[in-house]
């Protein structure tokens, strides 16, 4: 069972329909962020809520947020009483008037809309993500495991036993996704964003920076602590403990397998090597547990060593396929099963 988390750019009027392309029968739970930037220079809903909070009881800024959610609903033809929900939201913000409650409303609204869009059950994060002085992990896992599959919840916040809401740090919907994945003992934690995965360097600064195909939990945590913003560093530990791989993927580019974050020892275990004739050519496929760049390196080195050129190659997070004029199965087999 897969848990999928969607960042704020997916939860926008123009992009929401794309999330349906990413979901299949194996998906059991969805975690969403507040609406993100819709264009360059736009302001994220969470930042609008932050500004709104400083101006309370002036609620005029809420209209901007309401407009975004109304567009999300109308553009995607979702059947939900969004005006009623927005009315209750602003009344609750004004009545309770505390920072964490106000900021949590973006994720709460997104989850309500996305659950109606998918026809999945809505679960308020305040009912499952439980805090005492800090996050109560066992209690949180217990509550999540009782829900059953196919539900949508908001990231970034939870609540104490008295109902008072508590926030994770900014970007914290990734943490909620990781907790849900661990609680449900998912086979994969998909983290859907608007870039192909973790880049070797910041793609804004280095335009041709390559995507890292596979790395360990430790290295992912280190890189995100040091500024790689694609994944929140605190989201790594819950899934690492449970040995659940994270797959960071681009909802704009389903062709790309993205980045896999997993236990080093799990990556790159070869499951099978096959060969198929295709006209005059041979397609040799290696299937492995999870991507490891080492496998591709070994295959290409071995082919080069034998003077065989690879006419075409393609790969995903669990396979690599090379097309050659010669029959190369034994060469590829030896290469991928050899010890380093
Ligand atoms: N909406 C929150 C933020 O902008 C949390 C998240 O998106 O993960 O930081």
PDB file of C-alpha atoms and ligand atoms in Angstrom, residues 5-8 32-35 44-47 103 106-107 155-156 168-175, ligand 1:
ATOM      1  CA  UNK A   5       1.786  13.356  -0.242  1.00  0.00           C
ATOM      2  CA  UNK A   6       1.162  16.320  -2.547  1.00  0.00           C
ATOM      3  CA  UNK A   7       2.939  19.654  -2.214  1.00  0.00           C
ATOM      4  CA  UNK A   8       1.194  23.013  -2.585  1.00  0.00           C
ATOM      5  CA  UNK A  32      -2.020  17.403   1.178  1.00  0.00           C
ATOM      6  CA  UNK A  33      -0.497  20.838   1.672  1.00  0.00           C
ATOM      7  CA  UNK A  34      -2.276  24.180   1.553  1.00  0.00           C
ATOM      8  CA  UNK A  35      -2.592  25.798  -1.898  1.00  0.00           C
ATOM      9  CA  UNK A  44       1.249  30.723  -0.651  1.00  0.00           C
ATOM     10  CA  UNK A  45      -1.971  30.305   1.322  1.00  0.00           C
ATOM     11  CA  UNK A  46       0.015  29.584   4.520  1.00  0.00           C
ATOM     12  CA  UNK A  47       1.773  32.952   4.133  1.00  0.00           C
ATOM     13  CA  UNK A 103      -2.118  28.626   9.971  1.00  0.00           C
ATOM     14  CA  UNK A 106      -4.901  25.925   4.569  1.00  0.00           C
ATOM     15  CA  UNK A 107      -4.177  22.224   4.963  1.00  0.00           C
ATOM     16  CA  UNK A 155      -0.371  17.898   6.501  1.00  0.00           C
ATOM     17  CA  UNK A 156       1.552  20.307   8.736  1.00  0.00           C
ATOM     18  CA  UNK A 168       5.142  21.190  12.508  1.00  0.00           C
ATOM     19  CA  UNK A 169       7.854  23.488  11.118  1.00  0.00           C
ATOM     20  CA  UNK A 170       7.212  25.100   7.714  1.00  0.00           C
ATOM     21  CA  UNK A 171       7.233  22.501   4.964  1.00  0.00           C
ATOM     22  CA  UNK A 172       6.001  20.031   7.573  1.00  0.00           C
ATOM     23  CA  UNK A 173       3.365  18.290   5.460  1.00  0.00           C
ATOM     24  CA  UNK A 174       6.221  15.984   4.473  1.00  0.00           C
ATOM     25  CA  UNK A 175       6.415  14.942   8.141  1.00  0.00           C
TER      26      UNK A 175
HETATM   27  N1  LIG B   1       1.717  24.843   4.015  1.00  0.00           N
HETATM   28  C1  LIG B   1       2.848  24.704   4.897  1.00  0.00           C
HETATM   29  C2  LIG B   1       3.991  25.574   4.418  1.00  0.00           C
HETATM   30  O1  LIG B   1       3.814  26.336   3.460  1.00  0.00           O
HETATM   31  C3  LIG B   1       3.277  23.293   5.103  1.00  0.00           C
HETATM   32  C4  LIG B   1       3.659  22.526   3.844  1.00  0.00           C
HETATM   33  O2  LIG B   1       3.337  22.939   2.730  1.00  0.00           O
HETATM   34  O3  LIG B   1       4.290  21.499   3.980  1.00  0.00           O
HETATM   35  O4  LIG B   1       5.030  25.549   5.009  1.00  0.00           O
END
